[in-house]
CSV table of N, CA and C in Angstrom, one decimal:
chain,number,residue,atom,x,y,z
M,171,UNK,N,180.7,-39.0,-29.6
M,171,UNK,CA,180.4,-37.9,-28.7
M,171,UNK,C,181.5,-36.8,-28.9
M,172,UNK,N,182.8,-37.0,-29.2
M,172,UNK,CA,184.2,-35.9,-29.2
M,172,UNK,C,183.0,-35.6,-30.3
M,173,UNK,N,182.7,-36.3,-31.6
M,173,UNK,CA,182.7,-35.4,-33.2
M,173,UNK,C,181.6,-34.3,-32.6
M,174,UNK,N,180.3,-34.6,-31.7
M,174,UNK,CA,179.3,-33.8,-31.4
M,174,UNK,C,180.3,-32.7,-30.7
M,175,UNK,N,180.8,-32.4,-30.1
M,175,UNK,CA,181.8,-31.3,-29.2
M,175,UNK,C,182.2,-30.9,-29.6
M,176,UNK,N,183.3,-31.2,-30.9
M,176,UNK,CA,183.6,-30.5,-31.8
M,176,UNK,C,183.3,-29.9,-33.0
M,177,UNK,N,182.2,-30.1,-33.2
M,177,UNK,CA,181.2,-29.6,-34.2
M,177,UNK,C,180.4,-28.1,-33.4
M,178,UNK,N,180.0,-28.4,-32.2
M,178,UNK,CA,179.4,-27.4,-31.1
M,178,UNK,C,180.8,-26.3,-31.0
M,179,UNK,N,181.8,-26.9,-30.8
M,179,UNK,CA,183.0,-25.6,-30.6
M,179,UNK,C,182.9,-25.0,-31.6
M,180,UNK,N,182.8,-25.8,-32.6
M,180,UNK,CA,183.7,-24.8,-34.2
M,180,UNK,C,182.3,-24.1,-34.3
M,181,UNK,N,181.1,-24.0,-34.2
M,181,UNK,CA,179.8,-23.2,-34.7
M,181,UNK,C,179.9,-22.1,-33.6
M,182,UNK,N,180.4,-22.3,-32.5
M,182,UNK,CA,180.2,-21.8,-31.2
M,182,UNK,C,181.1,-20.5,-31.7
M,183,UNK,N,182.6,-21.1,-32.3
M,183,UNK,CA,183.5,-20.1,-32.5
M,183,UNK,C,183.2,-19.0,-33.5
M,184,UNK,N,182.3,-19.9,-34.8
M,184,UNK,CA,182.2,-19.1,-36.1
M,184,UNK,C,181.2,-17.7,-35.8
M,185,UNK,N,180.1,-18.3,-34.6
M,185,UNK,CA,179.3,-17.4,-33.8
M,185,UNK,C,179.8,-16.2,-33.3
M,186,UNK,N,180.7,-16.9,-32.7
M,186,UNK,CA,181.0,-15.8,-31.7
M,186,UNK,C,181.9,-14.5,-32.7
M,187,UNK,N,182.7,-15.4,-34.0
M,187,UNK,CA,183.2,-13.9,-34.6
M,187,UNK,C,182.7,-13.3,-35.4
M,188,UNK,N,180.8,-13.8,-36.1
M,188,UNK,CA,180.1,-13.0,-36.6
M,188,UNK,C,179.4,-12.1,-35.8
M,189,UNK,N,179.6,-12.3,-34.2
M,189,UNK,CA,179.2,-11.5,-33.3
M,189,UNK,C,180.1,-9.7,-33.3
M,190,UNK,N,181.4,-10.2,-33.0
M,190,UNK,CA,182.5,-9.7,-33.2
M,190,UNK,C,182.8,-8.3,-34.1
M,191,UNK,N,182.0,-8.9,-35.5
M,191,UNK,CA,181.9,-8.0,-36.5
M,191,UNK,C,180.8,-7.0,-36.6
M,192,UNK,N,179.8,-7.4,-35.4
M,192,UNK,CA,178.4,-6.1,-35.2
M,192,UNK,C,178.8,-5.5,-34.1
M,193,UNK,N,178.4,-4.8,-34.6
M,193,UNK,CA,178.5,-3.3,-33.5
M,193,UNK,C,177.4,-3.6,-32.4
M,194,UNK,N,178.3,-3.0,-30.9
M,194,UNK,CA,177.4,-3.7,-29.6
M,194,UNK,C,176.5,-2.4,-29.3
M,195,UNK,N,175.3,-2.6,-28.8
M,195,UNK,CA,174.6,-2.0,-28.2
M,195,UNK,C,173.3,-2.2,-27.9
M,196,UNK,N,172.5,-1.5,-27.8
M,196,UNK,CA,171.2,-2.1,-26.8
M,196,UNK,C,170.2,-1.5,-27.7
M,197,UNK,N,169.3,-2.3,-28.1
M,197,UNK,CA,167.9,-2.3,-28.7
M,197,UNK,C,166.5,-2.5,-27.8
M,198,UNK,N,165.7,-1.8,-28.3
M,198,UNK,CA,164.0,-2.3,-27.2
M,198,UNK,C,163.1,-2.4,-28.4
M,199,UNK,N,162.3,-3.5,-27.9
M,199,UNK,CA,160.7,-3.3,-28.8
M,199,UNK,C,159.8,-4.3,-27.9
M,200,UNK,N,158.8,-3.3,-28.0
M,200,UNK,CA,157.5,-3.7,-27.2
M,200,UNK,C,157.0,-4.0,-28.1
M,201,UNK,N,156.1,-5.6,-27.8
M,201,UNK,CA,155.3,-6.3,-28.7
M,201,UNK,C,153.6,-6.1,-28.1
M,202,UNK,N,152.6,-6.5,-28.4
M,202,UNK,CA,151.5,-6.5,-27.9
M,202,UNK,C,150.8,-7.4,-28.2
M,203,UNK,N,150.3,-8.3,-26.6
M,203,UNK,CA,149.2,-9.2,-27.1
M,203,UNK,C,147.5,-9.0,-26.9
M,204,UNK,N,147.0,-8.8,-27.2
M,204,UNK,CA,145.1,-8.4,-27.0
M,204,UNK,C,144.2,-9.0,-26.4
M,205,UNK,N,143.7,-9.7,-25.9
M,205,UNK,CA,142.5,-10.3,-25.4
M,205,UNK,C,142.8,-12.0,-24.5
M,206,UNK,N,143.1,-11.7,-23.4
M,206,UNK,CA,143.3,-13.4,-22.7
M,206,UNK,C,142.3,-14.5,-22.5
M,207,UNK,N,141.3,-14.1,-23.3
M,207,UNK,CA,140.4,-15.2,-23.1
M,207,UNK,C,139.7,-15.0,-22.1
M,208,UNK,N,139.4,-13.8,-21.4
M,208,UNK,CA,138.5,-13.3,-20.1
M,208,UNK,C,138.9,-12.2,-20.1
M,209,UNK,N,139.3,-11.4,-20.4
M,209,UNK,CA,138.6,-9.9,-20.8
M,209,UNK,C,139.8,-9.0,-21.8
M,210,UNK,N,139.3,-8.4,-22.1
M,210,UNK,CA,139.9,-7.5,-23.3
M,210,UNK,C,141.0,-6.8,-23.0
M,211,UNK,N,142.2,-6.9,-22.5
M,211,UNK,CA,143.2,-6.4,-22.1
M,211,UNK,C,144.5,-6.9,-22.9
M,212,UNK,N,144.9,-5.4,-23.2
M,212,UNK,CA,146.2,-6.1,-23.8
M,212,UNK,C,147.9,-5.7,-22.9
M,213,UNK,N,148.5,-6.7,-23.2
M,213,UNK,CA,149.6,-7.5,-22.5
M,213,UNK,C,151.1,-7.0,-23.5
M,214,UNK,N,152.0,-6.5,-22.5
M,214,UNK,CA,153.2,-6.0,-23.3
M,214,UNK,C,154.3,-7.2,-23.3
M,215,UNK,N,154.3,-7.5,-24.5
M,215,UNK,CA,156.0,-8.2,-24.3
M,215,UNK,C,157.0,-7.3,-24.6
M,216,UNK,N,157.6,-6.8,-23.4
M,216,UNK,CA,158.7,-5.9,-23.5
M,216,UNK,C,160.5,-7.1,-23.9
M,217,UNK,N,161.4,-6.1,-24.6
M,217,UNK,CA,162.4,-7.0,-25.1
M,217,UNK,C,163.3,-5.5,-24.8
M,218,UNK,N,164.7,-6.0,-23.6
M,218,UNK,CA,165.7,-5.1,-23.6
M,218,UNK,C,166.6,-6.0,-24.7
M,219,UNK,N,167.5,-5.7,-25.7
M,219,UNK,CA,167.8,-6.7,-26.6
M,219,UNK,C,169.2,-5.7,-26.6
M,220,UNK,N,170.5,-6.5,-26.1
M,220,UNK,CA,171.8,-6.0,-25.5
M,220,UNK,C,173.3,-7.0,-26.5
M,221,UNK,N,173.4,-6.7,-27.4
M,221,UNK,CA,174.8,-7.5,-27.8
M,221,UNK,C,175.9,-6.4,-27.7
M,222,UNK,N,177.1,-7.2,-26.6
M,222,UNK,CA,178.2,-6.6,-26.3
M,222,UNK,C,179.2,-7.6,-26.6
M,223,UNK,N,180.1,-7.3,-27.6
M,223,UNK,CA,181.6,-8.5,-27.8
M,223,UNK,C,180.9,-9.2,-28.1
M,224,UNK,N,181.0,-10.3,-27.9
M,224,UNK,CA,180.7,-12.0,-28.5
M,224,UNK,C,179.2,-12.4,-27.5
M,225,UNK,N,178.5,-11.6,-26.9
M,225,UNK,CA,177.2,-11.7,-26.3
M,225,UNK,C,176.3,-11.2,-26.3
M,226,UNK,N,174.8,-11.9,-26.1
M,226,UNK,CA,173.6,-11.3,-26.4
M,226,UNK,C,173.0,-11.8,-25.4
M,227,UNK,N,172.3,-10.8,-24.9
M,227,UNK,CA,171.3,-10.6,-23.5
M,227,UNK,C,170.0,-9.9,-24.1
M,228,UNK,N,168.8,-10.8,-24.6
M,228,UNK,CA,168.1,-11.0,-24.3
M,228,UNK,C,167.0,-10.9,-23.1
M,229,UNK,N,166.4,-9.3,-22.7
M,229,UNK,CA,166.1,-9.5,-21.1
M,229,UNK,C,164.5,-8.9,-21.5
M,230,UNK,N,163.5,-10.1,-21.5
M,230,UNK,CA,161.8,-9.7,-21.2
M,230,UNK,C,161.7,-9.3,-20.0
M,231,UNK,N,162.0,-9.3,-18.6
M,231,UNK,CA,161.9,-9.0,-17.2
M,231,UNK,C,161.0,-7.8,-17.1
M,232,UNK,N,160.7,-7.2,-18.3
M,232,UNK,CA,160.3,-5.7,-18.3
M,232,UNK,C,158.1,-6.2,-18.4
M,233,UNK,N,158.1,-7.6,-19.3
M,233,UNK,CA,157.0,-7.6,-19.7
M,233,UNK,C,156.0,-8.0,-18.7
M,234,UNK,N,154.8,-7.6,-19.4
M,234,UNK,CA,153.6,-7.4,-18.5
M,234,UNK,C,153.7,-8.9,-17.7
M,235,UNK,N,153.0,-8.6,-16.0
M,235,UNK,CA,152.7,-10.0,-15.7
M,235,UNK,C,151.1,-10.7,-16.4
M,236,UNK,N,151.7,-11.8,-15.8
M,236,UNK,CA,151.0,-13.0,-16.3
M,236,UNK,C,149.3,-13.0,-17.1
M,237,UNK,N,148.8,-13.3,-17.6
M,237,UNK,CA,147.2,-13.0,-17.9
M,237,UNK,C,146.9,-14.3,-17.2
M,238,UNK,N,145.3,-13.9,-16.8
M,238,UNK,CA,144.9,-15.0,-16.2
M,238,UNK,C,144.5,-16.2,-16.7
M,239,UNK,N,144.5,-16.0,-18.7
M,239,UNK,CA,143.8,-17.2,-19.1
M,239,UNK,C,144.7,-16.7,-20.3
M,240,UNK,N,144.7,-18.2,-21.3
M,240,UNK,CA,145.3,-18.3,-22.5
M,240,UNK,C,146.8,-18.2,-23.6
M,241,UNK,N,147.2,-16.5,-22.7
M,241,UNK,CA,147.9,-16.1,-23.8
M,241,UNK,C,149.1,-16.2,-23.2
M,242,UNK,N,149.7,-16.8,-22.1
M,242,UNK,CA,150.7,-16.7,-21.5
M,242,UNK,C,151.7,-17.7,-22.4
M,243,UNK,N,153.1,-17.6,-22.2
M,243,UNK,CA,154.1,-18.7,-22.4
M,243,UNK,C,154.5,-19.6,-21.2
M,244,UNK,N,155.2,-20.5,-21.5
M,244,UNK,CA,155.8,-21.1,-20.0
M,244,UNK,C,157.3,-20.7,-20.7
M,245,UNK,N,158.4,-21.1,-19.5
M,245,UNK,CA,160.0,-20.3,-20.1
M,245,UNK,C,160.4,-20.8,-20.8
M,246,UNK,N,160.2,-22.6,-21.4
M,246,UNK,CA,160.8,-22.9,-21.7
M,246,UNK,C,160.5,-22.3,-23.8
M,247,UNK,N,158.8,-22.4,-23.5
M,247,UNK,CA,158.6,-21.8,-25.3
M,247,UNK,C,159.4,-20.1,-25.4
M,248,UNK,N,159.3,-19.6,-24.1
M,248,UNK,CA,160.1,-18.2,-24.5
M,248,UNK,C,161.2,-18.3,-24.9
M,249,UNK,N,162.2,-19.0,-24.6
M,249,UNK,CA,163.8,-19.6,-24.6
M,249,UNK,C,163.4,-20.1,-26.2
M,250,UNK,N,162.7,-21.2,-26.5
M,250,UNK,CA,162.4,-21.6,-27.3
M,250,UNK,C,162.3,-20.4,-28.6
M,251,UNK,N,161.3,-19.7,-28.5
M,251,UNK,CA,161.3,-19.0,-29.7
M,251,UNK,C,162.1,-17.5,-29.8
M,252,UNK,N,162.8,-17.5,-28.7
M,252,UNK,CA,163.9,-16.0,-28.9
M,252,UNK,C,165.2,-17.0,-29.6
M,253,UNK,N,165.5,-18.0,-29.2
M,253,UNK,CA,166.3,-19.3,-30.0
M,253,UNK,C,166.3,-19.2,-31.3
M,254,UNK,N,165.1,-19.9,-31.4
M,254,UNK,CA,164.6,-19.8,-33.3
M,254,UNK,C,164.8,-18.3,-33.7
M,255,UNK,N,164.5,-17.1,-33.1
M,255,UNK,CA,164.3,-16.0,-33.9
M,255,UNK,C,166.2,-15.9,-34.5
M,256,UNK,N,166.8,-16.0,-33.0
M,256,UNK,CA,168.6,-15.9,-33.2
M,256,UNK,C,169.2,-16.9,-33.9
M,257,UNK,N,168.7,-18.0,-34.2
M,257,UNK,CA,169.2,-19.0,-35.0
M,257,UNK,C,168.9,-18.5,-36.5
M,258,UNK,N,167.5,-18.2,-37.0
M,258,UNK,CA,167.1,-17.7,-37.9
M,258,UNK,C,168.0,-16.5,-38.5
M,259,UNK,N,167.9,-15.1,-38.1
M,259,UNK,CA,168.5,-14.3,-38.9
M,259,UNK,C,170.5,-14.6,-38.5
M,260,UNK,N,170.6,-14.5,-37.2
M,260,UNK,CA,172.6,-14.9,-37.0
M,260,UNK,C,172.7,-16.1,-37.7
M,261,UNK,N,172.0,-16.9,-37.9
M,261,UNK,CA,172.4,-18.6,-38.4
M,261,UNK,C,172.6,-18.8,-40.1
M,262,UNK,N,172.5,-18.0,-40.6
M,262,UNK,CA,172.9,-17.8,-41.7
M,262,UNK,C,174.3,-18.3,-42.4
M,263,UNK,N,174.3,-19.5,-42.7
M,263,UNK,CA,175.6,-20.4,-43.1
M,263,UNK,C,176.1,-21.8,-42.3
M,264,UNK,N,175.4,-21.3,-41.1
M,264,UNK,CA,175.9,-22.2,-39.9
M,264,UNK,C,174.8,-23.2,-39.9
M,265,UNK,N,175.3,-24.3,-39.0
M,265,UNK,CA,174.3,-25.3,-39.1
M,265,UNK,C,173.5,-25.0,-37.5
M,266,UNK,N,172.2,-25.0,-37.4
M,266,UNK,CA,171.1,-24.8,-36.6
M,266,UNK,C,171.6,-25.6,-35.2
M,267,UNK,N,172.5,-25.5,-34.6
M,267,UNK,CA,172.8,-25.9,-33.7
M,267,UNK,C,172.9,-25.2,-32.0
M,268,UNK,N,171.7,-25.7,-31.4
M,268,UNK,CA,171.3,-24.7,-30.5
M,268,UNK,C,172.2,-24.9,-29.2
M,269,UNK,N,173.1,-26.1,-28.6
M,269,UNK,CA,174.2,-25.5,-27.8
M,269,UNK,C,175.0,-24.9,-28.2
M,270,UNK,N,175.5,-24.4,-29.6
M,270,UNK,CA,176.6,-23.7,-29.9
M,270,UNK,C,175.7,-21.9,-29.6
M,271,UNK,N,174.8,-22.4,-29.8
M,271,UNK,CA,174.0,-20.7,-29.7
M,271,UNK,C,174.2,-20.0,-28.1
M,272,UNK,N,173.5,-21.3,-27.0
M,272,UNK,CA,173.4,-21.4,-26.1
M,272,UNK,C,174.2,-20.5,-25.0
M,273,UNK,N,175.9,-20.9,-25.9
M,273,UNK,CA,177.0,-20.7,-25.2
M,273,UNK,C,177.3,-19.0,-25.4
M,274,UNK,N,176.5,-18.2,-26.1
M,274,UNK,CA,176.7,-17.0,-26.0
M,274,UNK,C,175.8,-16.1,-26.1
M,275,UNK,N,174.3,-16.6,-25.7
M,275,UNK,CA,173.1,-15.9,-25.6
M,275,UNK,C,172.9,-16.3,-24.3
M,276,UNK,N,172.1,-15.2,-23.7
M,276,UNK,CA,171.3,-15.7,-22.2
M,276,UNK,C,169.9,-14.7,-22.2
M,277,UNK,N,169.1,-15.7,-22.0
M,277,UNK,CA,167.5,-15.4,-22.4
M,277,UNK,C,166.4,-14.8,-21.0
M,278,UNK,N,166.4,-13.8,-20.8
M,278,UNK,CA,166.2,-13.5,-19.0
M,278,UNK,C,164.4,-13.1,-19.3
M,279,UNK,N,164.4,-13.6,-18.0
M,279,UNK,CA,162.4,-13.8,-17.7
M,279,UNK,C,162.2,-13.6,-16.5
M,280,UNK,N,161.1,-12.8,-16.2
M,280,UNK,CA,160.7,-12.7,-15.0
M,280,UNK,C,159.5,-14.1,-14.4
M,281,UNK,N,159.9,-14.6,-13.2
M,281,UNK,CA,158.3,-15.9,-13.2
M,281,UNK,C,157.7,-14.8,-12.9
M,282,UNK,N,156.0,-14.9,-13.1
M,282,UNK,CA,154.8,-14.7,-13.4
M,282,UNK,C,154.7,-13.4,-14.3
M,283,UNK,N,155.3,-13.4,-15.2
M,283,UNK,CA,155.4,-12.7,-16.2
M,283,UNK,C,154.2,-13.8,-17.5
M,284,UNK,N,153.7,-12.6,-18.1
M,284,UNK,CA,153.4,-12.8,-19.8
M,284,UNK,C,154.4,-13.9,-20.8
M,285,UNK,N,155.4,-14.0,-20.3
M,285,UNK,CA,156.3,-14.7,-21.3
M,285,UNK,C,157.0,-15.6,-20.3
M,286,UNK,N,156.7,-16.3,-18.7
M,286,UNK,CA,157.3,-17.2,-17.8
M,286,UNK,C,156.4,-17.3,-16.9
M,287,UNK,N,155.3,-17.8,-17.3
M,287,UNK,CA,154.0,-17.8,-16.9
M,287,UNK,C,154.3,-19.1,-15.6
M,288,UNK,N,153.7,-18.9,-14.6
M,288,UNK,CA,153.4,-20.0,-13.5
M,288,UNK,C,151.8,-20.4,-13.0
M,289,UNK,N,151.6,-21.4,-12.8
M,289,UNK,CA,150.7,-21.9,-12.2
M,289,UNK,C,149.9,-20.7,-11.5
M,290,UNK,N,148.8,-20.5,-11.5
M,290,UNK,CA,147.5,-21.6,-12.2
M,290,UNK,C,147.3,-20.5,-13.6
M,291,UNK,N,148.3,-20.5,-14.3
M,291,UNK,CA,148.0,-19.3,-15.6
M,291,UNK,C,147.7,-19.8,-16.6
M,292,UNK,N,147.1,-19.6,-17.9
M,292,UNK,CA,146.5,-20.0,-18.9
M,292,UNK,C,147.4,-20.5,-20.0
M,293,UNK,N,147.5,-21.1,-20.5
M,293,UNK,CA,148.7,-20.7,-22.3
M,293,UNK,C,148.2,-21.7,-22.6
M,294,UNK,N,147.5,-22.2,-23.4
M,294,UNK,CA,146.9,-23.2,-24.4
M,294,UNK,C,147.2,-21.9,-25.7
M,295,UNK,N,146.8,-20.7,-25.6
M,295,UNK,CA,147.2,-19.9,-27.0
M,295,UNK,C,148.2,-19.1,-26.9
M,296,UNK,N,149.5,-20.1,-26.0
M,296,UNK,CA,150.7,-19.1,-25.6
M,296,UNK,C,151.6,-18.6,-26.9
M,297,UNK,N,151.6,-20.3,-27.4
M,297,UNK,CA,152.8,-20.1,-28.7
M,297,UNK,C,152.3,-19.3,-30.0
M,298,UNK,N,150.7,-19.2,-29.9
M,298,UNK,CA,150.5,-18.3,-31.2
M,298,UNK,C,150.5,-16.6,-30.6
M,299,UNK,N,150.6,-16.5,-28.9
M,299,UNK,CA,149.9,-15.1,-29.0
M,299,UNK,C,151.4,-14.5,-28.4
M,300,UNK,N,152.0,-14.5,-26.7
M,300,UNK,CA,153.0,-14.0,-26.5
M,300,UNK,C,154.6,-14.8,-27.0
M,301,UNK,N,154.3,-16.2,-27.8
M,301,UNK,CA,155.2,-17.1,-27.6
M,301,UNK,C,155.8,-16.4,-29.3
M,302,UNK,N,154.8,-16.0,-29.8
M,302,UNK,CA,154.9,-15.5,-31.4
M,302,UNK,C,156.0,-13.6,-31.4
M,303,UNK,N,154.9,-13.4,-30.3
M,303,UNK,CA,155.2,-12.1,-30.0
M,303,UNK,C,156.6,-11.8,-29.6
M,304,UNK,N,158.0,-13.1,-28.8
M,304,UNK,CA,158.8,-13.0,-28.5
M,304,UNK,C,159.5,-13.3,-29.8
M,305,UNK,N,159.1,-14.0,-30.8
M,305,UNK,CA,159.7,-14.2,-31.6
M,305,UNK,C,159.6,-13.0,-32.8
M,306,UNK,N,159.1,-12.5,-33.1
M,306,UNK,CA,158.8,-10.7,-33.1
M,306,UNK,C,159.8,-9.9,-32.7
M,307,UNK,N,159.5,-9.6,-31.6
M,307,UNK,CA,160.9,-8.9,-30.6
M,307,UNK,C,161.9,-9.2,-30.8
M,308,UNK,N,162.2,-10.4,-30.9
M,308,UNK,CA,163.7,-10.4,-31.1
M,308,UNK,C,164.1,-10.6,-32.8
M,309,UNK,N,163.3,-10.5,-33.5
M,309,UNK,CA,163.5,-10.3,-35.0
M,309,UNK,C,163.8,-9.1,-34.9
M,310,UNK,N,163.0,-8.5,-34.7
M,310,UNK,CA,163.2,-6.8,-35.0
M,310,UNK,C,164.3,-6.2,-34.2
M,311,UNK,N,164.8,-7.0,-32.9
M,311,UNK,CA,166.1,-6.3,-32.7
M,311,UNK,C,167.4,-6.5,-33.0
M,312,UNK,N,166.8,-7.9,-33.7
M,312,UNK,CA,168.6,-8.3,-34.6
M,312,UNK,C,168.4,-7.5,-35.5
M,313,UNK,N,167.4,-7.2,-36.6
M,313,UNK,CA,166.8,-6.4,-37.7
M,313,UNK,C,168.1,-4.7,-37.8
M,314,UNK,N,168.0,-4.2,-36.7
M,314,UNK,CA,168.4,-3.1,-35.8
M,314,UNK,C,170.0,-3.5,-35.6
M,315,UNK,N,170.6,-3.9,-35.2
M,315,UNK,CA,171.4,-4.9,-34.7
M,315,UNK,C,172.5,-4.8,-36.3
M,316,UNK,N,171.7,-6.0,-37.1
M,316,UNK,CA,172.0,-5.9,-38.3
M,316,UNK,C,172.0,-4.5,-39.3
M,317,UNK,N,171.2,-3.7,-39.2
M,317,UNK,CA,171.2,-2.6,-39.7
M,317,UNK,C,172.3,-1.5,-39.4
M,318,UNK,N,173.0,-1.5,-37.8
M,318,UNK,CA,174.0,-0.8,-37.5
M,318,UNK,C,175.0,-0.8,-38.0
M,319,UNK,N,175.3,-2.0,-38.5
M,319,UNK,CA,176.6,-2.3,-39.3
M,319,UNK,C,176.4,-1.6,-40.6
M,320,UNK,N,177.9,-1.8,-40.5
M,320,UNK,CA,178.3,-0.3,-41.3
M,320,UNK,C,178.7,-1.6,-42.8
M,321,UNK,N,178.7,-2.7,-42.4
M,321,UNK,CA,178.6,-3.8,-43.6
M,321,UNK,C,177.4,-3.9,-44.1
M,322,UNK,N,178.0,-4.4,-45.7
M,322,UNK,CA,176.3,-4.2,-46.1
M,322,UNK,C,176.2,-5.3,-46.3
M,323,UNK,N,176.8,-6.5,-46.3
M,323,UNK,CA,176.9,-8.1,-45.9
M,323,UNK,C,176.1,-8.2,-45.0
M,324,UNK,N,175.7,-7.6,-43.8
M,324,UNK,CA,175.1,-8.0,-42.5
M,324,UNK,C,173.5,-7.3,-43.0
M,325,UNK,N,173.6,-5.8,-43.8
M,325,UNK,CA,172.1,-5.9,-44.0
M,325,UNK,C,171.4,-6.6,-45.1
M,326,UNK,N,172.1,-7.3,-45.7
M,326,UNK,CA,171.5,-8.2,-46.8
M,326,UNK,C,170.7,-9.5,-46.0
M,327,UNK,N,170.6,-9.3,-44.9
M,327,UNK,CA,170.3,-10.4,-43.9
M,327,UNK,C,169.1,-9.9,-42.9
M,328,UNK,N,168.9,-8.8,-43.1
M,328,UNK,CA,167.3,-7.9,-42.7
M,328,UNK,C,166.8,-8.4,-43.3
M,329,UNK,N,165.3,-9.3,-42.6
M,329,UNK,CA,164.3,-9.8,-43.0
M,329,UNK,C,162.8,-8.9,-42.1
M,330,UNK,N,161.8,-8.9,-42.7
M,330,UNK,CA,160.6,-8.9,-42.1
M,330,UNK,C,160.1,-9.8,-41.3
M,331,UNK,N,159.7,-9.9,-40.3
M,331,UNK,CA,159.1,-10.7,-39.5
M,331,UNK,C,157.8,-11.7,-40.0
M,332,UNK,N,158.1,-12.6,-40.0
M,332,UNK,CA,156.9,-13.1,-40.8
M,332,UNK,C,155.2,-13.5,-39.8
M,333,UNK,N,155.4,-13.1,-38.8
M,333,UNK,CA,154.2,-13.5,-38.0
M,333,UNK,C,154.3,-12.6,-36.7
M,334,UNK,N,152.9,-11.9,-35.8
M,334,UNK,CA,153.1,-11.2,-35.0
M,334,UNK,C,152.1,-12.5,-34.2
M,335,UNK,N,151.4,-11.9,-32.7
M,335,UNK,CA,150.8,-12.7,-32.3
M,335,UNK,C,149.3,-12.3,-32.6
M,336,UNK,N,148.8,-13.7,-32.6
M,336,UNK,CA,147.4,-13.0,-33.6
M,336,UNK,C,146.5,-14.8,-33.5
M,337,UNK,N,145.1,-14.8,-32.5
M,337,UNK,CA,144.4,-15.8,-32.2
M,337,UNK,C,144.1,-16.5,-33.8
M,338,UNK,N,143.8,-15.7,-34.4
M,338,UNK,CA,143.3,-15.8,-35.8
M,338,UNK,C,144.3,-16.8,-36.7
M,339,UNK,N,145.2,-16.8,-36.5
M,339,UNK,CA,145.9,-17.9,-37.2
M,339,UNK,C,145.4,-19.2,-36.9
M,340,UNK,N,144.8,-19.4,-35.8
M,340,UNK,CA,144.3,-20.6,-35.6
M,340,UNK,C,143.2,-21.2,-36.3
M,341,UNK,N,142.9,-20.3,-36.6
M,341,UNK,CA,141.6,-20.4,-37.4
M,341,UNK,C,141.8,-20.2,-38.8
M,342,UNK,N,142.7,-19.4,-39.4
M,342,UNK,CA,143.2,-19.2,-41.0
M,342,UNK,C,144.0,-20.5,-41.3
């Protein structure tokens, strides 16, 4: 158990001073989901996307509420894939270790939101439609993020987003 703690400190630390090295400030990107499975409406995942010093705030609170069928997340796939998006481009050298991430990200949701969906709301096509869509948003605001830096070390680490949200994958 110590070796797991001390493995979580040292990633935690290496985190926190590639944090350190980007420039703080506040990013947005609205993502869009299309059609809930009962009628043609599309649904905003809004992303306020905020790194200050050694922290990232993460705040959807802005995105559309809930759809009545399909395309919703529950919190924990939203946590889940704003995670992955931050593990992915910041995790670069480090080992994928999500309480060292934990300890310096905070992932904010509104309940009955599009992306913290509550009872009796739909999401059987959450993780391909708004669950994809957060993982989108927060690509493109590290993308931003990364791009401010005045290192060109940090933009060699801009990637394209490889997936938006889209029913159709299910089927491709």
């Amino acid at each position: 158990v110590a070796t797991f703690h001390r493995m979580i400190d040292s990633i935690e630390q290496r985190l926190r001073e590639r944090l350190r090295a980007l420039p703080d400030g506040t990013w947005r990107h609205v993502g869009f989901c299309e059609h809930d499975g009962v009628d043609d409406k599309v649904y905003a995942v809004r992303l306020t996307f905020t790194k200050e010093g050694e922290r990232l705030v993460l705040d959807f609170t802005e995105s559309s509420d809930q759809a009545p069928a399909l395309i919703n997340t529950a919190e924990p796939t939203t946590s889940g894939y704003a995670m992955a998006a931050v593990m992915t481009v910041l995790g670069y050298g480090l080992p994928w270790t999500p309480a060292a991430y934990w300890r310096v990200m905070d992932v904010r949701k509104r309940p009955g939101s599009i992306v913290h969906a509550v009872m009796p709301a739909g999401m059987s096509m959450g993780v391909t439609s708004a669950g994809q869509e957060v993982r989108t948003s927060v690509n493109i605001c590290l993308d931003r993020l990364l791009d401010a830096s005045d290192d060109p070390a940090h933009h060699a680490q801009i990637f394209a987003s490889c997936s938006s949200s889209s029913a159709t994958s299910t089927i491709s």
